Coordinates of C-alpha atoms and ligand atoms in Angstrom, one line a residue:
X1 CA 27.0 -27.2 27.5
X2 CA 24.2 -29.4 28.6
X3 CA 23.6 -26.6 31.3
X4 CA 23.5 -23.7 29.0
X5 CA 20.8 -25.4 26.8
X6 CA 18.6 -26.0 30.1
X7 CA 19.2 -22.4 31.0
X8 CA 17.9 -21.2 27.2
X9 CA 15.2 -23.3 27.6
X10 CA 14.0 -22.2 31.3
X11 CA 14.9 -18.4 30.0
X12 CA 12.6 -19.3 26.9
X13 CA 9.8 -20.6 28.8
X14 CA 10.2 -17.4 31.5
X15 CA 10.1 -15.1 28.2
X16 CA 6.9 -16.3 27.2
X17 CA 5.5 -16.6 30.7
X18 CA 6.5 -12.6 31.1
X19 CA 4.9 -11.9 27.5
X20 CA 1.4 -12.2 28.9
X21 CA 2.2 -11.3 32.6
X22 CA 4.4 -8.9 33.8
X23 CA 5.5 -7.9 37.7
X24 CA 6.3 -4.3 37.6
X25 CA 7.1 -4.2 41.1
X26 CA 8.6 -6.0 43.8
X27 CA 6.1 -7.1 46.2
X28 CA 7.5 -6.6 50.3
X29 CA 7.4 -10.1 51.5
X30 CA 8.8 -12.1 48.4
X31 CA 11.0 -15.2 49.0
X32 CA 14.4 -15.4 48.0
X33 CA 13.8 -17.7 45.2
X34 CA 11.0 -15.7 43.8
X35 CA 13.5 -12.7 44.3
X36 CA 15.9 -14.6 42.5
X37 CA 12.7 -15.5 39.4
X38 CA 12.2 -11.5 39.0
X39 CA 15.0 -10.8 38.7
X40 CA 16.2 -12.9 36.0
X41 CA 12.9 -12.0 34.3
X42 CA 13.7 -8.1 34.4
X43 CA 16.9 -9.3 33.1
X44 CA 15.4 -10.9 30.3
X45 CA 13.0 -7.9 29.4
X46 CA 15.8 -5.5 29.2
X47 CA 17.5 -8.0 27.0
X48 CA 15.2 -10.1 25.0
X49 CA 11.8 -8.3 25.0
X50 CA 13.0 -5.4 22.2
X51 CA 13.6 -8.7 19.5
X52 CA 10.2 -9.9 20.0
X53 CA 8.1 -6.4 20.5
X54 CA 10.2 -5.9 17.2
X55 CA 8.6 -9.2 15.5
X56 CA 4.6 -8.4 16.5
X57 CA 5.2 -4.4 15.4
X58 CA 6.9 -5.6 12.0
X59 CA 3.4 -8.0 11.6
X60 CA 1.4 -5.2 12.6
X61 CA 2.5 -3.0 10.3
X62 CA 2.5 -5.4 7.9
X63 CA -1.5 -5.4 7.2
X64 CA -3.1 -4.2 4.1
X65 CA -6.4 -2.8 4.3
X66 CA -9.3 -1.6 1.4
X67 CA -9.4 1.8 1.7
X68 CA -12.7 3.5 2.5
X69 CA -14.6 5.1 -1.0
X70 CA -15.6 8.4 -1.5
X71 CA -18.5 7.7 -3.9
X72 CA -20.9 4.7 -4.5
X73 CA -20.3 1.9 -7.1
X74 CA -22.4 3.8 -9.5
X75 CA -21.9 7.2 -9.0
X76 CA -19.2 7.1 -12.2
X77 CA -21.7 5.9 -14.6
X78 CA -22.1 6.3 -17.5
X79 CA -18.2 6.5 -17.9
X80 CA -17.4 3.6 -15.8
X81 CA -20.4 1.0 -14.8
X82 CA -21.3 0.2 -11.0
X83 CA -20.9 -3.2 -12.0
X84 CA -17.0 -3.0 -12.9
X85 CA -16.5 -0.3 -10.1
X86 CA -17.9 -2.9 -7.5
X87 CA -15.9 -5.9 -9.3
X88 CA -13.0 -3.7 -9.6
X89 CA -12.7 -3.0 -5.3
X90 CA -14.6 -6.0 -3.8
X91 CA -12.8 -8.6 -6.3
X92 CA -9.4 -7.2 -7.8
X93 CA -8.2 -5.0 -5.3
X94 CA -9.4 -7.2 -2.3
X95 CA -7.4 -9.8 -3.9
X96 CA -4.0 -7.8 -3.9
X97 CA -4.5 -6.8 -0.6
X98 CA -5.4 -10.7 0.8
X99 CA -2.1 -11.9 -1.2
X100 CA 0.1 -8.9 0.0
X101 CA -0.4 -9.0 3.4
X102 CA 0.1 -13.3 2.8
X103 CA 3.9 -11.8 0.9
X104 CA 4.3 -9.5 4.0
X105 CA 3.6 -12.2 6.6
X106 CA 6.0 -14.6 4.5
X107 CA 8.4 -11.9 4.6
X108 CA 8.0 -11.1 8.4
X109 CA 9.0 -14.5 8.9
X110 CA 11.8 -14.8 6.7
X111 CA 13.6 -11.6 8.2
X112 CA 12.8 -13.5 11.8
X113 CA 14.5 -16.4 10.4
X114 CA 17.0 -14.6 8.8
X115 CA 16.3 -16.5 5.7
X116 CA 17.9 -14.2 3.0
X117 CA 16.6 -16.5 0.2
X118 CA 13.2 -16.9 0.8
X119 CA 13.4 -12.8 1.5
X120 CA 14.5 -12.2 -2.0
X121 CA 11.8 -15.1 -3.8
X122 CA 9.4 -12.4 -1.9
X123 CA 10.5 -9.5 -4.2
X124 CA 7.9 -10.6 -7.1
X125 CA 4.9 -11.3 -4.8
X126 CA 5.5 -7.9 -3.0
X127 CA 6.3 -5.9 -5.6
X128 CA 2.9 -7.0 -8.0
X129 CA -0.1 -7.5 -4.6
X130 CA 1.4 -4.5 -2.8
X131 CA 1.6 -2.1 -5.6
X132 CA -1.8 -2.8 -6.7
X133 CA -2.6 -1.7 -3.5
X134 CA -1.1 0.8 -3.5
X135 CA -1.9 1.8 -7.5
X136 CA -5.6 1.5 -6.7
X137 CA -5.9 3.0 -3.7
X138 CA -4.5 6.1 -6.1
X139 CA -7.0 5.4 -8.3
X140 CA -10.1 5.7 -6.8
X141 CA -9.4 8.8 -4.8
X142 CA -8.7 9.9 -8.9
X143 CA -12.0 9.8 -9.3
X144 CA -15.2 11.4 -8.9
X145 CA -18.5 12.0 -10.0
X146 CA -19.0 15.0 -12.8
X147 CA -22.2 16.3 -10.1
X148 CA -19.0 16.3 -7.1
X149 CA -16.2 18.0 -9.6
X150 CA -14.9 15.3 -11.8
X151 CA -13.5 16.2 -15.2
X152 CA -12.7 20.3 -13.5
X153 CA -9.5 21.3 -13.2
X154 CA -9.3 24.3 -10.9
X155 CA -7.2 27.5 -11.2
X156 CA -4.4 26.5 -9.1
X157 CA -1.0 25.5 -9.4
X158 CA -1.6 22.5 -11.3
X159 CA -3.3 24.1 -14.1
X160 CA -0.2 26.6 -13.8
X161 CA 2.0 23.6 -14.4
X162 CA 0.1 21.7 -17.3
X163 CA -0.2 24.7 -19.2
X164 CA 3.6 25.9 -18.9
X165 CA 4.6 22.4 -19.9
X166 CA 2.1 21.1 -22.0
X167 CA 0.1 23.8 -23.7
X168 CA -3.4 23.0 -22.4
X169 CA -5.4 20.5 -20.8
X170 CA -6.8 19.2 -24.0
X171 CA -2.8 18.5 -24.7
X172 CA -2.1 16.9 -21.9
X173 CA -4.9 14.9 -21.7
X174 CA -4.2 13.9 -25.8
X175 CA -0.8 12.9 -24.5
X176 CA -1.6 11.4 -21.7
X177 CA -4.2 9.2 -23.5
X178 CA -1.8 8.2 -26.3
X179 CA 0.7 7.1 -23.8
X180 CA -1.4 5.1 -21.5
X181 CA -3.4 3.0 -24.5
X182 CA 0.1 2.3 -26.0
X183 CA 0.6 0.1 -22.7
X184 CA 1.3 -3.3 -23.7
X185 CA -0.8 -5.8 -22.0
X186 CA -1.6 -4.8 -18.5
X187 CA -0.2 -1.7 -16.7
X188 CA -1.0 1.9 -15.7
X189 CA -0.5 5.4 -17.3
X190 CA 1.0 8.4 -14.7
X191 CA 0.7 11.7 -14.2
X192 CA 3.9 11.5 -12.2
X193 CA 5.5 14.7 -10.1
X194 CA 9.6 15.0 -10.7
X195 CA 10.5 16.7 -7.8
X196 CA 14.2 17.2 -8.7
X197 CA 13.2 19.5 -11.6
X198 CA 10.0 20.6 -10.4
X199 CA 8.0 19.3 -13.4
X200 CA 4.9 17.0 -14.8
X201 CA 6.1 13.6 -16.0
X202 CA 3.7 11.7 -18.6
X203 CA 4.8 8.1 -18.6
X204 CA 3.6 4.1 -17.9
X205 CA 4.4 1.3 -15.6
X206 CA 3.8 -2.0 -16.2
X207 CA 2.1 -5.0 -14.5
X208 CA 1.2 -3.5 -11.2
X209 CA 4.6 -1.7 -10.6
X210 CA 4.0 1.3 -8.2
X211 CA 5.4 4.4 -9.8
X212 CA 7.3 6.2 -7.0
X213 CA 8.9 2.9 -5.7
X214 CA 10.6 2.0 -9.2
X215 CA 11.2 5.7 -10.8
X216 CA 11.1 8.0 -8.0
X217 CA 8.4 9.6 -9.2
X218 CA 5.3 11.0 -7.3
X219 CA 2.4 9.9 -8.8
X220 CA -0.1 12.4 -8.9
X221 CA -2.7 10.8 -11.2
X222 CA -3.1 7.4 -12.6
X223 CA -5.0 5.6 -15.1
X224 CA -5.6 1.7 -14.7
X225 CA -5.5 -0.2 -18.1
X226 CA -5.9 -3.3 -16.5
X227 CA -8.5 -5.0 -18.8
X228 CA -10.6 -5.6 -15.5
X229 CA -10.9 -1.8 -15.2
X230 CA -13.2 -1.8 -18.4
X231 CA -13.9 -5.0 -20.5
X232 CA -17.3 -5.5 -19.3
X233 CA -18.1 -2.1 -21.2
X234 CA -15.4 -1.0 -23.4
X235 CA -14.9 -4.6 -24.4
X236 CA -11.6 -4.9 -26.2
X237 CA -11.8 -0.7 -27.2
X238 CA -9.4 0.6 -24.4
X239 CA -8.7 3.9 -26.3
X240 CA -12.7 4.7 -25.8
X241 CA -12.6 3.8 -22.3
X242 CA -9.5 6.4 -21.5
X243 CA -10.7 9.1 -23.7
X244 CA -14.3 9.0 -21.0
X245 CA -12.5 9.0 -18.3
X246 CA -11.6 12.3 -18.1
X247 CA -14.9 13.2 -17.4
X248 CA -14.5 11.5 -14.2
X249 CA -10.9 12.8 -12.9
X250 CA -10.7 14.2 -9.7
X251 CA -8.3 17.2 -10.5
X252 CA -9.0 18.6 -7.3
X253 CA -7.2 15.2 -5.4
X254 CA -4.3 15.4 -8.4
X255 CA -3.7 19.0 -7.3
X256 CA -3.7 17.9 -3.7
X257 CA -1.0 15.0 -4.5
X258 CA 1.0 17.6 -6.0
X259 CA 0.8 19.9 -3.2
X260 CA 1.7 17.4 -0.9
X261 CA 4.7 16.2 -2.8
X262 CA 6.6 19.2 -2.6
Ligands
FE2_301 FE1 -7.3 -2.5 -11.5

Protein backbone atom coordinates (compact mmCIF):
# COMPACT_ATOMS: atom_id res chain seq x y z
CA UNK A 1 0.00 0.00 0.00
CA UNK A 2 2.66 2.24 1.43
CA UNK A 3 4.46 1.56 -2.02
CA UNK A 4 1.60 2.45 -4.29
CA UNK A 5 1.21 5.86 -2.56
CA UNK A 6 5.12 6.50 -3.22
CA UNK A 7 4.66 5.39 -6.74
CA UNK A 8 1.42 8.08 -7.17
CA UNK A 9 3.41 10.49 -5.77
CA UNK A 10 6.85 9.95 -7.85
CA UNK A 11 4.27 9.51 -11.07
CA UNK A 12 2.66 12.91 -9.82
CA UNK A 13 5.73 14.73 -9.55
CA UNK A 14 7.05 13.08 -13.21
CA UNK A 15 3.55 14.33 -14.61
CA UNK A 16 4.27 17.77 -13.77
CA UNK A 17 7.90 17.64 -14.56
CA UNK A 18 6.77 16.25 -18.34
CA UNK A 19 3.97 19.17 -18.41
CA UNK A 20 6.67 21.78 -19.04
CA UNK A 21 9.30 19.48 -20.60
CA UNK A 22 8.86 16.82 -22.86
CA UNK A 23 11.63 14.24 -24.50
CA UNK A 24 10.16 13.26 -27.77
CA UNK A 25 12.92 11.09 -28.59
CA UNK A 26 15.31 8.74 -27.25
CA UNK A 27 18.65 10.13 -27.24
CA UNK A 28 21.62 7.08 -28.39
CA UNK A 29 23.66 7.00 -25.30
CA UNK A 30 20.94 7.05 -22.45
CA UNK A 31 21.52 4.99 -19.25
CA UNK A 32 19.47 2.35 -18.21
CA UNK A 33 17.84 4.20 -15.49
CA UNK A 34 17.15 7.22 -17.60
CA UNK A 35 15.71 4.50 -20.06
CA UNK A 36 13.80 3.25 -17.44
CA UNK A 37 12.58 7.45 -16.41
CA UNK A 38 11.22 7.82 -20.19
CA UNK A 39 9.67 5.34 -20.37
CA UNK A 40 7.53 5.46 -17.53
CA UNK A 41 7.00 9.09 -18.57
CA UNK A 42 5.59 8.08 -22.15
CA UNK A 43 3.63 5.80 -20.11
CA UNK A 44 2.22 8.38 -18.20
CA UNK A 45 1.51 10.78 -21.30
CA UNK A 46 -0.43 8.14 -23.10
CA UNK A 47 -2.35 7.74 -19.88
CA UNK A 48 -2.64 10.74 -17.78
CA UNK A 49 -1.87 13.70 -20.04
CA UNK A 50 -5.62 13.64 -22.00
CA UNK A 51 -7.23 14.34 -18.10
CA UNK A 52 -5.20 17.33 -17.66
CA UNK A 53 -4.98 18.80 -21.52
CA UNK A 54 -8.84 18.23 -20.84
CA UNK A 55 -8.79 20.56 -17.56
CA UNK A 56 -6.58 23.77 -19.22
CA UNK A 57 -8.97 23.38 -22.69
CA UNK A 58 -12.17 23.36 -20.48
CA UNK A 59 -10.60 26.83 -18.69
CA UNK A 60 -9.72 28.09 -21.88
CA UNK A 61 -12.78 27.82 -23.28
CA UNK A 62 -14.20 29.01 -20.43
CA UNK A 63 -13.32 32.88 -20.92
CA UNK A 64 -15.77 35.57 -21.67
CA UNK A 65 -14.77 38.43 -23.57
CA UNK A 66 -16.55 42.14 -24.57
CA UNK A 67 -17.21 41.93 -27.95
CA UNK A 68 -15.78 44.45 -30.34
CA UNK A 69 -18.58 47.57 -31.36
CA UNK A 70 -19.62 48.43 -34.52
CA UNK A 71 -20.38 52.17 -33.82
CA UNK A 72 -19.18 54.79 -31.21
CA UNK A 73 -20.92 55.46 -27.78
CA UNK A 74 -22.75 58.27 -29.48
CA UNK A 75 -23.48 57.35 -32.74
CA UNK A 76 -27.32 56.25 -31.42
CA UNK A 77 -28.14 59.58 -30.11
CA UNK A 78 -30.62 61.13 -29.86
CA UNK A 79 -32.53 57.68 -29.37
CA UNK A 80 -30.11 56.23 -26.88
CA UNK A 81 -27.41 58.77 -25.15
CA UNK A 82 -23.52 58.06 -25.49
CA UNK A 83 -23.51 58.31 -21.86
CA UNK A 84 -25.87 55.18 -21.23
CA UNK A 85 -24.34 53.39 -24.39
CA UNK A 86 -20.80 53.73 -22.73
CA UNK A 87 -22.27 52.79 -19.09
CA UNK A 88 -24.25 50.17 -20.68
CA UNK A 89 -20.76 48.08 -22.30
CA UNK A 90 -17.88 49.36 -20.04
CA UNK A 91 -20.00 48.93 -16.64
CA UNK A 92 -23.00 46.37 -17.04
CA UNK A 93 -21.91 44.15 -19.59
CA UNK A 94 -18.22 44.08 -18.40
CA UNK A 95 -19.61 43.09 -15.15
CA UNK A 96 -21.46 39.92 -16.49
CA UNK A 97 -18.63 38.96 -18.35
CA UNK A 98 -16.03 39.47 -15.10
CA UNK A 99 -18.69 37.30 -12.89
CA UNK A 100 -19.29 34.68 -15.65
CA UNK A 101 -16.10 33.73 -16.41
CA UNK A 102 -15.56 33.73 -12.14
CA UNK A 103 -19.07 31.02 -12.45
CA UNK A 104 -17.16 29.23 -15.34
CA UNK A 105 -13.87 29.01 -13.39
CA UNK A 106 -15.88 27.82 -10.29
CA UNK A 107 -17.51 25.44 -12.43
CA UNK A 108 -14.26 24.12 -14.13
CA UNK A 109 -13.24 23.29 -10.88
CA UNK A 110 -16.14 21.65 -9.50
CA UNK A 111 -16.38 19.22 -12.63
CA UNK A 112 -12.35 18.57 -11.87
CA UNK A 113 -13.39 17.76 -8.47
CA UNK A 114 -16.31 16.04 -9.38
CA UNK A 115 -18.18 18.01 -6.91
CA UNK A 116 -21.82 17.58 -8.20
CA UNK A 117 -23.23 20.04 -5.58
CA UNK A 118 -21.27 22.89 -5.94
CA UNK A 119 -21.89 22.17 -10.00
CA UNK A 120 -25.52 22.59 -9.54
CA UNK A 121 -25.30 25.94 -6.82
CA UNK A 122 -23.48 27.24 -10.21
CA UNK A 123 -26.75 26.98 -12.25
CA UNK A 124 -28.03 30.63 -11.04
CA UNK A 125 -24.66 32.41 -11.42
CA UNK A 126 -24.23 30.89 -14.93
CA UNK A 127 -27.42 31.18 -16.16
CA UNK A 128 -27.89 35.24 -15.10
CA UNK A 129 -23.62 36.65 -15.96
CA UNK A 130 -23.46 34.33 -18.98
CA UNK A 131 -26.70 35.14 -20.55
CA UNK A 132 -26.21 38.77 -20.19
CA UNK A 133 -23.37 38.10 -22.18
CA UNK A 134 -24.66 36.59 -24.30
CA UNK A 135 -28.15 38.82 -24.45
CA UNK A 136 -26.02 41.92 -24.95
CA UNK A 137 -23.65 40.89 -27.16
CA UNK A 138 -27.16 40.36 -29.37
CA UNK A 139 -28.01 43.67 -28.64
CA UNK A 140 -25.55 45.84 -29.74
CA UNK A 141 -24.92 44.14 -33.06
CA UNK A 142 -29.13 45.10 -33.11
CA UNK A 143 -28.26 48.29 -33.42
CA UNK A 144 -27.12 50.95 -35.61
CA UNK A 145 -27.01 54.36 -36.47
CA UNK A 146 -30.10 55.75 -38.80
CA UNK A 147 -26.94 57.49 -41.23
CA UNK A 148 -25.50 53.34 -41.38
CA UNK A 149 -29.21 51.71 -41.93
CA UNK A 150 -30.90 51.65 -38.59
CA UNK A 151 -34.62 51.70 -38.41
CA UNK A 152 -34.65 50.01 -42.60
CA UNK A 153 -35.84 46.89 -43.08
CA UNK A 154 -34.79 45.58 -46.45
CA UNK A 155 -36.74 43.55 -49.06
CA UNK A 156 -35.66 40.25 -48.20
CA UNK A 157 -36.94 37.40 -46.54
CA UNK A 158 -37.52 38.87 -43.27
CA UNK A 159 -39.83 41.48 -44.51
CA UNK A 160 -41.44 38.39 -46.37
CA UNK A 161 -41.96 36.83 -43.05
CA UNK A 162 -43.23 39.77 -40.89
CA UNK A 163 -45.65 40.67 -43.27
CA UNK A 164 -47.13 37.01 -43.88
CA UNK A 165 -47.41 36.73 -40.16
CA UNK A 166 -47.95 40.00 -38.81
CA UNK A 167 -49.42 42.31 -41.32
CA UNK A 168 -46.75 45.03 -41.55
CA UNK A 169 -43.88 46.32 -39.88
CA UNK A 170 -45.79 49.04 -38.07
CA UNK A 171 -47.73 45.75 -36.57
CA UNK A 172 -45.10 43.99 -35.58
CA UNK A 173 -43.31 46.56 -34.21
CA UNK A 174 -46.86 47.76 -32.12
CA UNK A 175 -46.76 44.22 -30.94
CA UNK A 176 -43.51 43.84 -30.25
CA UNK A 177 -43.50 47.04 -28.18
CA UNK A 178 -46.58 46.14 -26.18
CA UNK A 179 -45.01 42.93 -25.22
CA UNK A 180 -41.65 44.01 -24.23
CA UNK A 181 -42.91 47.11 -21.91
CA UNK A 182 -45.39 44.60 -20.20
CA UNK A 183 -42.04 42.94 -18.80
CA UNK A 184 -42.18 42.89 -15.21
CA UNK A 185 -39.19 44.32 -13.58
CA UNK A 186 -36.11 43.57 -15.50
CA UNK A 187 -35.94 41.37 -18.68
CA UNK A 188 -35.74 41.37 -22.44
CA UNK A 189 -38.36 41.39 -25.41
CA UNK A 190 -37.52 38.83 -28.61
CA UNK A 191 -37.85 38.68 -31.93
CA UNK A 192 -37.28 34.87 -31.65
CA UNK A 193 -36.91 32.39 -34.92
CA UNK A 194 -39.13 28.92 -34.38
CA UNK A 195 -37.34 26.77 -36.48
CA UNK A 196 -39.67 23.75 -36.16
CA UNK A 197 -42.58 25.68 -37.83
CA UNK A 198 -40.64 28.05 -39.73
CA UNK A 199 -42.10 31.14 -38.11
CA UNK A 200 -41.50 34.70 -36.12
CA UNK A 201 -42.08 34.40 -32.39
CA UNK A 202 -42.91 37.70 -30.30
CA UNK A 203 -42.34 36.93 -26.75
CA UNK A 204 -40.05 37.96 -23.28
CA UNK A 205 -37.57 36.54 -21.01
CA UNK A 206 -36.90 37.50 -17.76
CA UNK A 207 -33.95 38.57 -15.66
CA UNK A 208 -31.07 37.89 -17.99
CA UNK A 209 -32.31 34.47 -19.23
CA UNK A 210 -30.91 33.83 -22.76
CA UNK A 211 -33.68 33.00 -25.16
CA UNK A 212 -32.51 30.04 -27.21
CA UNK A 213 -30.98 28.23 -24.13
CA UNK A 214 -34.43 28.19 -22.12
CA UNK A 215 -37.13 28.07 -25.15
CA UNK A 216 -35.34 26.87 -28.03
CA UNK A 217 -35.77 29.66 -29.78
CA UNK A 218 -33.37 31.68 -32.04
CA UNK A 219 -33.20 34.99 -31.17
CA UNK A 220 -33.06 37.17 -34.00
CA UNK A 221 -33.71 40.57 -32.29
CA UNK A 222 -33.85 41.70 -28.78
CA UNK A 223 -34.80 44.59 -26.84
CA UNK A 224 -33.11 45.21 -23.32
CA UNK A 225 -35.62 46.60 -20.70
CA UNK A 226 -33.15 46.57 -18.11
CA UNK A 227 -33.66 49.92 -16.41
CA UNK A 228 -29.82 50.52 -16.98
CA UNK A 229 -30.56 50.44 -20.75
CA UNK A 230 -32.48 53.80 -20.42
CA UNK A 231 -33.18 55.58 -16.93
CA UNK A 232 -30.68 58.21 -17.32
CA UNK A 233 -32.96 59.50 -20.31
CA UNK A 234 -36.30 57.89 -20.32
CA UNK A 235 -36.33 58.01 -16.56
CA UNK A 236 -39.07 55.75 -15.35
CA UNK A 237 -41.05 56.10 -19.12
CA UNK A 238 -39.91 52.73 -20.67
CA UNK A 239 -42.71 52.69 -23.20
CA UNK A 240 -40.99 56.05 -24.85
CA UNK A 241 -37.76 54.53 -24.78
CA UNK A 242 -38.91 51.28 -26.91
CA UNK A 243 -41.23 53.13 -29.15
CA UNK A 244 -37.45 55.27 -30.28
CA UNK A 245 -35.75 52.47 -30.61
CA UNK A 246 -36.87 51.39 -33.65
CA UNK A 247 -35.21 54.04 -35.29
CA UNK A 248 -32.08 52.44 -34.31
CA UNK A 249 -32.65 48.61 -35.30
CA UNK A 250 -30.31 46.97 -37.32
CA UNK A 251 -32.78 44.99 -39.56
CA UNK A 252 -30.10 44.23 -41.77
CA UNK A 253 -28.12 41.93 -38.70
CA UNK A 254 -31.93 40.53 -37.63
CA UNK A 255 -32.19 39.34 -41.24
CA UNK A 256 -28.71 37.91 -41.04
CA UNK A 257 -29.68 35.98 -37.65
CA UNK A 258 -32.46 34.67 -39.39
CA UNK A 259 -30.54 33.55 -42.32
CA UNK A 260 -28.22 31.89 -40.28
CA UNK A 261 -30.67 30.07 -38.19
CA UNK A 262 -32.03 27.99 -40.76
FE1 LIG B 1 -28.40 45.68 -20.31
Amino acid sequence: MQYMQCMKRYLSNLHLFSFFSRPTTLPSFRPFVDYLFWTMQSFRRAVCAPSITRVFQTRAMSSLKLPDLSWDFGELEPVISAEIMKLHYQKHHQAYVTNGNLALEKLADAQHKGDTAAIIGLQNALKFNCGGHLNHSIFWKNLASPKKGGGHLGSGELRKKIETQFGSLDKLQAQMSATTVGVQGSGWGWLGYDKASDRLVVTTTPNQDPLQPTTGLVPLLGIDVWEHAYYLQYKNVRPDYVKEIWKVINWADVENNLKNAK
